[in-house]
PDB file of C-alpha atoms in Angstrom:
ATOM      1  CA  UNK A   1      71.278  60.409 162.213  1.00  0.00           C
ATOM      2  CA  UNK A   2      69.594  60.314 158.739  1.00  0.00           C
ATOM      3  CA  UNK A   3      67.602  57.067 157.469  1.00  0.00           C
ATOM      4  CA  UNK A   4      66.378  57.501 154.604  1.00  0.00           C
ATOM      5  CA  UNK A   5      67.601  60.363 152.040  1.00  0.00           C
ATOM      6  CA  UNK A   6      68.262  60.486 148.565  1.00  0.00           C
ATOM      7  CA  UNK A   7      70.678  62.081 145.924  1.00  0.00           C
ATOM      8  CA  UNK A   8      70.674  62.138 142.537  1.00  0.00           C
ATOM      9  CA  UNK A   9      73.810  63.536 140.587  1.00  0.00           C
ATOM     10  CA  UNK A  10      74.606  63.985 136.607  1.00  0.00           C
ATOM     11  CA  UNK A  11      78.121  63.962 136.427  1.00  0.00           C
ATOM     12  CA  UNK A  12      80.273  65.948 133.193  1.00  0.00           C
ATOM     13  CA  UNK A  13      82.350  63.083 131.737  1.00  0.00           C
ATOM     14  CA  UNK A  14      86.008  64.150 133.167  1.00  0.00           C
ATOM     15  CA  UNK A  15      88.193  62.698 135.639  1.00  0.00           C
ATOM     16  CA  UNK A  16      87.453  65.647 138.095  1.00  0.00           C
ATOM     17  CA  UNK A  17      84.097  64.089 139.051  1.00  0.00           C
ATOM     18  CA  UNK A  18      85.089  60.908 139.942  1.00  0.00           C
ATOM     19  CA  UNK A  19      86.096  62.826 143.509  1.00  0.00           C
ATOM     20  CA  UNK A  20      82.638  64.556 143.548  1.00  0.00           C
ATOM     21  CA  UNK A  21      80.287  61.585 143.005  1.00  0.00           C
ATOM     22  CA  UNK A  22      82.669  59.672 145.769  1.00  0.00           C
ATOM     23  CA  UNK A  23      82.523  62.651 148.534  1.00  0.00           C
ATOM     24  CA  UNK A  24      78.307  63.198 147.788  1.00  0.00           C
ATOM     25  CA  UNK A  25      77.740  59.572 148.193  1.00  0.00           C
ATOM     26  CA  UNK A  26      80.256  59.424 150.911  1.00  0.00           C
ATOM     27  CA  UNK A  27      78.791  62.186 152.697  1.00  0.00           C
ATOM     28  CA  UNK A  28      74.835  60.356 152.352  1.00  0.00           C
ATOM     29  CA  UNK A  29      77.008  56.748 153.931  1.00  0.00           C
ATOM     30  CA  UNK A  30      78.234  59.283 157.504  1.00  0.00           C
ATOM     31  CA  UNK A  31      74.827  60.706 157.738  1.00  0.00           C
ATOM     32  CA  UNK A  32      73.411  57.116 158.570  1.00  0.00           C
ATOM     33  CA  UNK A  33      76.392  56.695 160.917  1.00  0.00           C
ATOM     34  CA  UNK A  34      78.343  54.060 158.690  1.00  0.00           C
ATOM     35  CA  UNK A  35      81.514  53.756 160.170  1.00  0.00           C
ATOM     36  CA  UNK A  36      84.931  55.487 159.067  1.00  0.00           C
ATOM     37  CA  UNK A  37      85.741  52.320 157.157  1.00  0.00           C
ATOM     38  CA  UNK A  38      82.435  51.795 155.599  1.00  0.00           C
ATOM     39  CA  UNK A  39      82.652  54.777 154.641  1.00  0.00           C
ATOM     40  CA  UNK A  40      86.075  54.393 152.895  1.00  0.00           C
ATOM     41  CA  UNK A  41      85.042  50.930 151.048  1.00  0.00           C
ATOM     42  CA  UNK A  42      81.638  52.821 150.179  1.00  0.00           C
ATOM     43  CA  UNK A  43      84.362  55.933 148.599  1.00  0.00           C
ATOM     44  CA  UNK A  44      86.157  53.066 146.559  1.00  0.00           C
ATOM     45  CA  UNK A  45      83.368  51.333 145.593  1.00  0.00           C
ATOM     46  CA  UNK A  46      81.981  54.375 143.748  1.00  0.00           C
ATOM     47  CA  UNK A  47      85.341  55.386 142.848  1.00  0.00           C
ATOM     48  CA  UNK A  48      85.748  52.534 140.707  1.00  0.00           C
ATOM     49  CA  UNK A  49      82.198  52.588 139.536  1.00  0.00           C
ATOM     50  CA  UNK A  50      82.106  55.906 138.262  1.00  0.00           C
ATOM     51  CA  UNK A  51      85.897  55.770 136.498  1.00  0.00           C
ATOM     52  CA  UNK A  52      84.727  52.621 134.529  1.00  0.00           C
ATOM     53  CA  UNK A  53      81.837  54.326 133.158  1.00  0.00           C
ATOM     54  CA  UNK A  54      83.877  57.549 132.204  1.00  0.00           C
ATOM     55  CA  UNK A  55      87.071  55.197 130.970  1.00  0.00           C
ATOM     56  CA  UNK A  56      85.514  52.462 129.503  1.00  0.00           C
ATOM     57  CA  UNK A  57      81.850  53.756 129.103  1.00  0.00           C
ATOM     58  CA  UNK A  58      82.977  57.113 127.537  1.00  0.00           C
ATOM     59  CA  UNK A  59      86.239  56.276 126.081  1.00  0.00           C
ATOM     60  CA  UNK A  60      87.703  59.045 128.885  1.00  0.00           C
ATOM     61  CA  UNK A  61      85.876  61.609 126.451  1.00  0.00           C
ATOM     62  CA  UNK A  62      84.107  64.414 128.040  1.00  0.00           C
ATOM     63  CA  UNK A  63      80.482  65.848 126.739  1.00  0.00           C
ATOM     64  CA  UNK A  64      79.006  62.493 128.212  1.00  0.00           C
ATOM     65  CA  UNK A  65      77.040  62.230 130.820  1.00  0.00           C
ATOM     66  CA  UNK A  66      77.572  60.102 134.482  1.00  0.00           C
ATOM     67  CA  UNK A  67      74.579  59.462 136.037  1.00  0.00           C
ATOM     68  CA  UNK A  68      75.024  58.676 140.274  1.00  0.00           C
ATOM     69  CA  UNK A  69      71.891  57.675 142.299  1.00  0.00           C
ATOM     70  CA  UNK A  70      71.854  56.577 146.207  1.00  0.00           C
ATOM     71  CA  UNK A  71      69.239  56.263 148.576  1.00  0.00           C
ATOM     72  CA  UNK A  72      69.748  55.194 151.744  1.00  0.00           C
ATOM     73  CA  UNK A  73      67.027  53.215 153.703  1.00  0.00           C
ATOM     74  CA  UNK A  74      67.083  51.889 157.253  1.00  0.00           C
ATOM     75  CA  UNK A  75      71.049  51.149 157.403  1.00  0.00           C
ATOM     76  CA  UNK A  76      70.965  50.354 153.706  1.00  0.00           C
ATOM     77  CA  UNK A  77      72.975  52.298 151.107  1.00  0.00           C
ATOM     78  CA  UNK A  78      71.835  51.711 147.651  1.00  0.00           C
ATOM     79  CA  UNK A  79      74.046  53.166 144.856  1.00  0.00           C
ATOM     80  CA  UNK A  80      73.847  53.086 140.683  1.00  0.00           C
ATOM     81  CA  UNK A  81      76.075  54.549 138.500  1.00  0.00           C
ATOM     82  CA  UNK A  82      74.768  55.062 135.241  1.00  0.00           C
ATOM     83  CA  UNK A  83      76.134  55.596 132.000  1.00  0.00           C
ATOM     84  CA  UNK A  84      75.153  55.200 128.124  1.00  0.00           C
ATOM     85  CA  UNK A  85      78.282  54.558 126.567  1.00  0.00           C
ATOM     86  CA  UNK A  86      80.019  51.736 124.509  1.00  0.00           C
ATOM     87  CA  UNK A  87      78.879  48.834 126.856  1.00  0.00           C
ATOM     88  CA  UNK A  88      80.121  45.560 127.667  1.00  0.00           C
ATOM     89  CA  UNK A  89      80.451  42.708 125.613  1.00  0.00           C
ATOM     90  CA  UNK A  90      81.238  40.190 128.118  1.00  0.00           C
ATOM     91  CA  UNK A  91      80.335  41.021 131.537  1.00  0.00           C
ATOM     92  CA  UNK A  92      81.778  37.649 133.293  1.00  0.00           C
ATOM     93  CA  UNK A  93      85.043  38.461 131.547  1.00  0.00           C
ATOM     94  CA  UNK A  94      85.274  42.281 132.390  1.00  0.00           C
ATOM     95  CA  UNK A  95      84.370  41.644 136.169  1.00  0.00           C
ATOM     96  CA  UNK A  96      87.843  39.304 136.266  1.00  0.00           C
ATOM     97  CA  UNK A  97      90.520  40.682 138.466  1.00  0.00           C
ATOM     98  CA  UNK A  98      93.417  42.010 136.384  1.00  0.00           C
ATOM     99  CA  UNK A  99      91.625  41.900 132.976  1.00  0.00           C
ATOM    100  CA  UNK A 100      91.750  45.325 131.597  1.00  0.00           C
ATOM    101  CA  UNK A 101      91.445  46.808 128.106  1.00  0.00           C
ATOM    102  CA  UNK A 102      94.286  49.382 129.163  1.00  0.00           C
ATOM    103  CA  UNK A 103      97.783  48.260 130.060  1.00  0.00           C
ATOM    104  CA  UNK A 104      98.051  51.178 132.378  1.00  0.00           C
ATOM    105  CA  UNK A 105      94.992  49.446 134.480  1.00  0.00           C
ATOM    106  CA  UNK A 106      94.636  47.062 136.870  1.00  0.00           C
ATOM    107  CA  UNK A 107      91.989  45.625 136.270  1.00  0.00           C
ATOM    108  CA  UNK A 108      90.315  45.658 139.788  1.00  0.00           C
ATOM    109  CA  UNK A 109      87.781  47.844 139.617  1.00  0.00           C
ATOM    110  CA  UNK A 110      85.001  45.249 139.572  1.00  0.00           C
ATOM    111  CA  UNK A 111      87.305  43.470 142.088  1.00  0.00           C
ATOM    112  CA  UNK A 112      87.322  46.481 144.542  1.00  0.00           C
ATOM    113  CA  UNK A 113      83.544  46.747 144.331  1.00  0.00           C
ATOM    114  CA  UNK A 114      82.809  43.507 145.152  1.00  0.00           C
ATOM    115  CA  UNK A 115      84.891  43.113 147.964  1.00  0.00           C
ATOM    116  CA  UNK A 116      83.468  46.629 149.413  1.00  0.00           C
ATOM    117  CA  UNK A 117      80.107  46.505 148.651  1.00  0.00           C
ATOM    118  CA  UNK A 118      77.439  43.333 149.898  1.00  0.00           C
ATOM    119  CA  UNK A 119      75.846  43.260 146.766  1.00  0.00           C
ATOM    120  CA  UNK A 120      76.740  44.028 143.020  1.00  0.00           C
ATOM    121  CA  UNK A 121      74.815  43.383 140.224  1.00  0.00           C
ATOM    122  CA  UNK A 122      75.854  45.122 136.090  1.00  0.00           C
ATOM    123  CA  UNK A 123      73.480  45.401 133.539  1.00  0.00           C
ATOM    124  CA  UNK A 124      74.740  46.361 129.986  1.00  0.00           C
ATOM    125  CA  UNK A 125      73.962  46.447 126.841  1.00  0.00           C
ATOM    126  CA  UNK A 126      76.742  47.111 124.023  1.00  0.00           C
ATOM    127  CA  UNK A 127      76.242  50.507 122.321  1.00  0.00           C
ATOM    128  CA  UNK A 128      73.827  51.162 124.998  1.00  0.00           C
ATOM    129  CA  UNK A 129      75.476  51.570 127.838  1.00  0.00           C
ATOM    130  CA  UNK A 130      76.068  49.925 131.691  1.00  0.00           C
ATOM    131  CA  UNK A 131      74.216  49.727 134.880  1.00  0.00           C
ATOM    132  CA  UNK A 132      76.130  49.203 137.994  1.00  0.00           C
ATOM    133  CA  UNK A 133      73.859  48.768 141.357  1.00  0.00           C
ATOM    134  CA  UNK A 134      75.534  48.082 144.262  1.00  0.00           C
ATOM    135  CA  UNK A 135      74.197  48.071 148.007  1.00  0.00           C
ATOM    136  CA  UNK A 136      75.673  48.116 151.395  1.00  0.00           C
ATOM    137  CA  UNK A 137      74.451  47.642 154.961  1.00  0.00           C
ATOM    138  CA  UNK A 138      75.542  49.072 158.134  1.00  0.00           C
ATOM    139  CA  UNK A 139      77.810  46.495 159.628  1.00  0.00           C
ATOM    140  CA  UNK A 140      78.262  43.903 157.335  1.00  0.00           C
ATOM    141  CA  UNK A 141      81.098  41.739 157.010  1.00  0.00           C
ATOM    142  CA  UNK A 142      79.407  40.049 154.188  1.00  0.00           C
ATOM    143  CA  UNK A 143      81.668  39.429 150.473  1.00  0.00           C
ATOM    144  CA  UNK A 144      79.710  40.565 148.057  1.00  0.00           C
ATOM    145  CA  UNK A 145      76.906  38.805 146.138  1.00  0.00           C
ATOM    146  CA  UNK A 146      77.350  39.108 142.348  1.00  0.00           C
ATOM    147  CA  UNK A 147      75.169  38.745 139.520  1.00  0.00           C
ATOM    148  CA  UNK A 148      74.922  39.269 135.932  1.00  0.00           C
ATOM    149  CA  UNK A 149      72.528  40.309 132.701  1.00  0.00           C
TER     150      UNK A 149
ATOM    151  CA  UNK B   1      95.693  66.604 145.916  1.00  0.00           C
ATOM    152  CA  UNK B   2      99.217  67.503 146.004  1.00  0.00           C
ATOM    153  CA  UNK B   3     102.614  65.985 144.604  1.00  0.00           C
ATOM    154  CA  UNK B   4     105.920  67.489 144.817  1.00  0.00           C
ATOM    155  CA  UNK B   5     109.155  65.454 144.149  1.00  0.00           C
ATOM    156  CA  UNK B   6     113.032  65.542 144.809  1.00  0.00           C
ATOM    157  CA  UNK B   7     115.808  64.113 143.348  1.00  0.00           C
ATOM    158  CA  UNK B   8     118.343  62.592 145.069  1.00  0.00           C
ATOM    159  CA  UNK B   9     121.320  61.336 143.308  1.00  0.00           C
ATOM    160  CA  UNK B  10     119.767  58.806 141.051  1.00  0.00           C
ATOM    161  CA  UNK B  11     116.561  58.333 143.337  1.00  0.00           C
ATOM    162  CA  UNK B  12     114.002  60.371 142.635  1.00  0.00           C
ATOM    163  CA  UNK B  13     111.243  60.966 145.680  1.00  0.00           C
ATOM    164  CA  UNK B  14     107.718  61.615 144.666  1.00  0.00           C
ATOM    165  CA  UNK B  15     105.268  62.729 147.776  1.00  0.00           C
ATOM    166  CA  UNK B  16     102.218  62.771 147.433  1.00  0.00           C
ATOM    167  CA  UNK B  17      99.225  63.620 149.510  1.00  0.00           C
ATOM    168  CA  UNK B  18      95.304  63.779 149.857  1.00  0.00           C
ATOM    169  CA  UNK B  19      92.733  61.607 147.537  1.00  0.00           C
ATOM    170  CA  UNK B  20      94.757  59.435 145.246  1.00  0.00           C
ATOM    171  CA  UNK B  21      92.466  58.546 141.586  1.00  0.00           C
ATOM    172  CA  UNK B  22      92.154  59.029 138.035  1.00  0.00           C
ATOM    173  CA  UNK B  23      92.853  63.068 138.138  1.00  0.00           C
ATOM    174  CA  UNK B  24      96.417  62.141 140.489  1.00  0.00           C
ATOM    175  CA  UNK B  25      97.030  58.851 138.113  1.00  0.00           C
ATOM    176  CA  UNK B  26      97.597  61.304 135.070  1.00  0.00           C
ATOM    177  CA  UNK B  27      99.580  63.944 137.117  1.00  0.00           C
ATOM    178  CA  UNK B  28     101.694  60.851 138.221  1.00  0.00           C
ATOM    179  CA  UNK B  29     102.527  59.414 135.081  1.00  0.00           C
ATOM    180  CA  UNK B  30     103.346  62.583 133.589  1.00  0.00           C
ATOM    181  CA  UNK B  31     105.781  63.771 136.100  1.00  0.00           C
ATOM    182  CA  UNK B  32     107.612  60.343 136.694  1.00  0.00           C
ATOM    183  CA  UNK B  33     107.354  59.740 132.389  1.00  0.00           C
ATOM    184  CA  UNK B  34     109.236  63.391 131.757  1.00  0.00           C
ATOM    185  CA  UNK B  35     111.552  62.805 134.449  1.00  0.00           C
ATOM    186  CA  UNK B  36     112.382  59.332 133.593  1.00  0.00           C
ATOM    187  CA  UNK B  37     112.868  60.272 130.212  1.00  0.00           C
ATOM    188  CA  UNK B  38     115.309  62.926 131.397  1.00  0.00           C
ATOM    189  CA  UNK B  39     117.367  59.211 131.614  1.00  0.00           C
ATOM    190  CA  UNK B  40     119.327  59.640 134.696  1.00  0.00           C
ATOM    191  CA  UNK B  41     116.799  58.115 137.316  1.00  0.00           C
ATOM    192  CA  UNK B  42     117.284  55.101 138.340  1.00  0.00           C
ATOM    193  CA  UNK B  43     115.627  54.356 141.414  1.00  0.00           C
ATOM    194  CA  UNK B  44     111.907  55.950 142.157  1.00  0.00           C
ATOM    195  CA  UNK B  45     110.376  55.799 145.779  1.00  0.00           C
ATOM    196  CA  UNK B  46     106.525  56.730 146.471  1.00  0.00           C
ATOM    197  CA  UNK B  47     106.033  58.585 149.802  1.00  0.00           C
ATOM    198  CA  UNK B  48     102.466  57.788 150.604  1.00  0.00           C
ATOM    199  CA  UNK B  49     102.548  59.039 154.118  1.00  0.00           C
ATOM    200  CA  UNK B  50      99.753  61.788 153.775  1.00  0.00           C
ATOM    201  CA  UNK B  51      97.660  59.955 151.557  1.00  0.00           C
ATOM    202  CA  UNK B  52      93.671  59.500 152.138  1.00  0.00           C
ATOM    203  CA  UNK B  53      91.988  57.548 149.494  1.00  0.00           C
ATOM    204  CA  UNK B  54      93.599  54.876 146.894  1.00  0.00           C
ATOM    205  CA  UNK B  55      91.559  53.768 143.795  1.00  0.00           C
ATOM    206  CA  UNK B  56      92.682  51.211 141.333  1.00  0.00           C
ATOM    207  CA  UNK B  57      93.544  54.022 138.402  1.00  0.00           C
ATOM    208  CA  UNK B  58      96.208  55.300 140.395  1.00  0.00           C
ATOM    209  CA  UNK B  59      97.368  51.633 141.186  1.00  0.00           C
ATOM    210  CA  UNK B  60      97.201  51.891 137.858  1.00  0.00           C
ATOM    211  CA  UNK B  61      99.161  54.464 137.229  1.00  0.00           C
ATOM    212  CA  UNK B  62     102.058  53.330 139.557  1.00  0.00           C
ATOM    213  CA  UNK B  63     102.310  49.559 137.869  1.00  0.00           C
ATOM    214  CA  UNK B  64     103.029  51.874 134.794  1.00  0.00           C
ATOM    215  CA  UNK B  65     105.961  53.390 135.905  1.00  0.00           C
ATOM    216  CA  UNK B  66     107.185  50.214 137.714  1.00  0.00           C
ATOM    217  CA  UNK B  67     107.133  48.732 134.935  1.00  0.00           C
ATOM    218  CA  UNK B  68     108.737  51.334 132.829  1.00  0.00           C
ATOM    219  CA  UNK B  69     111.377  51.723 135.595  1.00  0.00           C
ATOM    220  CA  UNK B  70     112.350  47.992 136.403  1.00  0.00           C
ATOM    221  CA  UNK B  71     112.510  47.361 132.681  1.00  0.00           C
ATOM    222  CA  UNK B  72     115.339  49.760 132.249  1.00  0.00           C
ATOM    223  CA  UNK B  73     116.777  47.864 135.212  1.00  0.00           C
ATOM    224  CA  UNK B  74     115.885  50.082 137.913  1.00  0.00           C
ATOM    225  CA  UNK B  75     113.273  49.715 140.957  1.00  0.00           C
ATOM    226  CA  UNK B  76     110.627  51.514 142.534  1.00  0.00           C
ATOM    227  CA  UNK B  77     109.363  51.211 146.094  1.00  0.00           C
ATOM    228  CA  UNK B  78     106.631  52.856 148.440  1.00  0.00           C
ATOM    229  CA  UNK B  79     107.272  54.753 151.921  1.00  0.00           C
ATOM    230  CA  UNK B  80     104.729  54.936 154.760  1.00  0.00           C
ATOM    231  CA  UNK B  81     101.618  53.652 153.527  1.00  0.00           C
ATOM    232  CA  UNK B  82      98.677  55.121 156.116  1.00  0.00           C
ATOM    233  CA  UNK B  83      96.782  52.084 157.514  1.00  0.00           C
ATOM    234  CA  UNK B  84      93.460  53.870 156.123  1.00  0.00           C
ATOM    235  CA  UNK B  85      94.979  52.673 152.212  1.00  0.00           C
ATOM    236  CA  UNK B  86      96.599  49.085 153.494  1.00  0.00           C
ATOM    237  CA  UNK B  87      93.670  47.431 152.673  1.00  0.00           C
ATOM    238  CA  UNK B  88      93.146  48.439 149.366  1.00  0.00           C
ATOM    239  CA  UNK B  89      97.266  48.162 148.289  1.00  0.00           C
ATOM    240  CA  UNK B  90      97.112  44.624 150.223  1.00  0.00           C
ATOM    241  CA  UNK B  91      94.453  43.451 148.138  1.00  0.00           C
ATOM    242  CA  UNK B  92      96.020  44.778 144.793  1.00  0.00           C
ATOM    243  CA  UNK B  93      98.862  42.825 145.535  1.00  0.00           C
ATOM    244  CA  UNK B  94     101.052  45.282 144.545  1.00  0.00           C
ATOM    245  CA  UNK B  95     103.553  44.732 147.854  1.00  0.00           C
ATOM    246  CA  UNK B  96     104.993  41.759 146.345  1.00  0.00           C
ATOM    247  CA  UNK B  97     105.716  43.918 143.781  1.00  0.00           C
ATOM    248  CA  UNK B  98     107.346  46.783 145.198  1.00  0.00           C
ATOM    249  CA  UNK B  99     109.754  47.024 148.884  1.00  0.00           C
ATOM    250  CA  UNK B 100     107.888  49.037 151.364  1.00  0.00           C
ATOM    251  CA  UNK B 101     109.846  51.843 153.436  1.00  0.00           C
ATOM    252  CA  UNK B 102     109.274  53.167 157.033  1.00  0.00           C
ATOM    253  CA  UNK B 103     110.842  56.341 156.154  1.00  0.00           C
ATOM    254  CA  UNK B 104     112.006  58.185 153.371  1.00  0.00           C
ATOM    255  CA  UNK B 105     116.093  57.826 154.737  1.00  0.00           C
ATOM    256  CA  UNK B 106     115.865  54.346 154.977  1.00  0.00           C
ATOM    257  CA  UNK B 107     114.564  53.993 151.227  1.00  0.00           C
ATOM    258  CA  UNK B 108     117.377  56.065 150.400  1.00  0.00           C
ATOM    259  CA  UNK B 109     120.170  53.812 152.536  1.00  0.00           C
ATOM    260  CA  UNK B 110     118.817  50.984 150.924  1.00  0.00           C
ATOM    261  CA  UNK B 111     119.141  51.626 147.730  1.00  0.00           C
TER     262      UNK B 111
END
């Protein structure tokens, strides 16, 4: 078992590295022995984190750049997905369940994060871009605790 | 990745298998959108049985083409759901959108 290890990733802007950033991270989670289901709410968490920041961040255009960081420490997994793209205007809003700027979304990708991860906490800046840092222990049962800038 | 489909009748089965996100949420809606606008479809079923990994763009994705479908008076449902996705479809709510199947002939008999 592996405590504490760190990865850094820049991600291309297309849809083909949402799978990459969620297997490396993924892969960081099983060497601290998170369980298969941590593991899998660790994959979505990511998931979502990285699509919003290609979809909304990026406008789904590619020559941007996704930035993924974890480090895990002691049964802690620490994850931030980067990006500098359009921002968000109102964070409280965008973090509702089923409020999407795209009819062919749900929605619930801030939803899915917080009910995966223990904590959450978005940073953004419109025109600047978005900062997404979740964590999650080893054997928590905890809902997520959420905050804002 | 992997989707293959099969028509049957009017029902039209799309399988689908492996790690289910935004790269399988545009190969989805493409291949349900040209065969729905083919026009003869009226009934689509999802077989999810071989399926790894959910995300909320290919939930996404499928709310599309429900509604597409269901507007033109038709219906969509999902077959075999894995356990290792439940979770994530439970808490989308989208089962009390869509009937659930054990199998692939009873989606077909019931329809």
């Amino acid at each position: 078992m592996v405590s504490h290890n760190r990865i850094v990733l820049e991600l291309a802007s297309i849809p083909e590295n949402v799978g990459v950033a969620r297997l490396m991270v993924a892969m960081l989670a099983a060497q601290a022995d998170f369980t298969v289901a941590e593991v899998d709410e660790v994959k979505l968490a990511v998931s979502e984190a990285v699509t919003n920041a290609l979809v909304h961040g990026y406008g789904s255009q590619p020559g941007h750049t996704i930035r993924v960081e974890a480090t895990l420490n002691e049964g802690t997994l620490w994850v931030a997905v980067i990006d500098d793209g359009r921002g968000i205007e109102d964070i409280a809003l965008a973090m509702q369940p089923a409020v999407s700027s795209d009819p062919e979304r749900m929605g619930l990708g801030f939803a899915f994060m917080e009910a995966h991860m223990d904590t959450l906490h978005v940073e953004s800046t419109p025109g600047k871009g978005t900062r997404v840092e979740m964590t999650k222990r080893k054997d928590s049962e905890r809902a997520a605790r959420v905050s804002v800038n | 990745m992997s989707m293959e489909h099969q028509l049957f009748g009017d029902s039209l089965v799309v399988r689908l298998s492996g790690e289910l996100d935004l790269v399988a949420a545009g190969h989805f809606k493409q291949l349900v959108d040209d065969l729905l606008d083919w026009g003869k479809i009226r009934r689509v079923y999802v077989n999810l049985e071989k399926v790894t990994f959910v995300d909320s763009s290919f939930l996404g994705a499928l709310l599309g083409r429900y509604r597409r479908i269901t507007q033109a008076g038709g219906t969509m449902g999902l077959i075999c759901p894995p356990g290792s996705v439940r979770p994530t479809l439970e808490l989308s709510g989208i089962f009390q959108l869509m009937a659930e199947y054990r199998s692939e002939p009873e989606a077909l008999a019931a329809g």
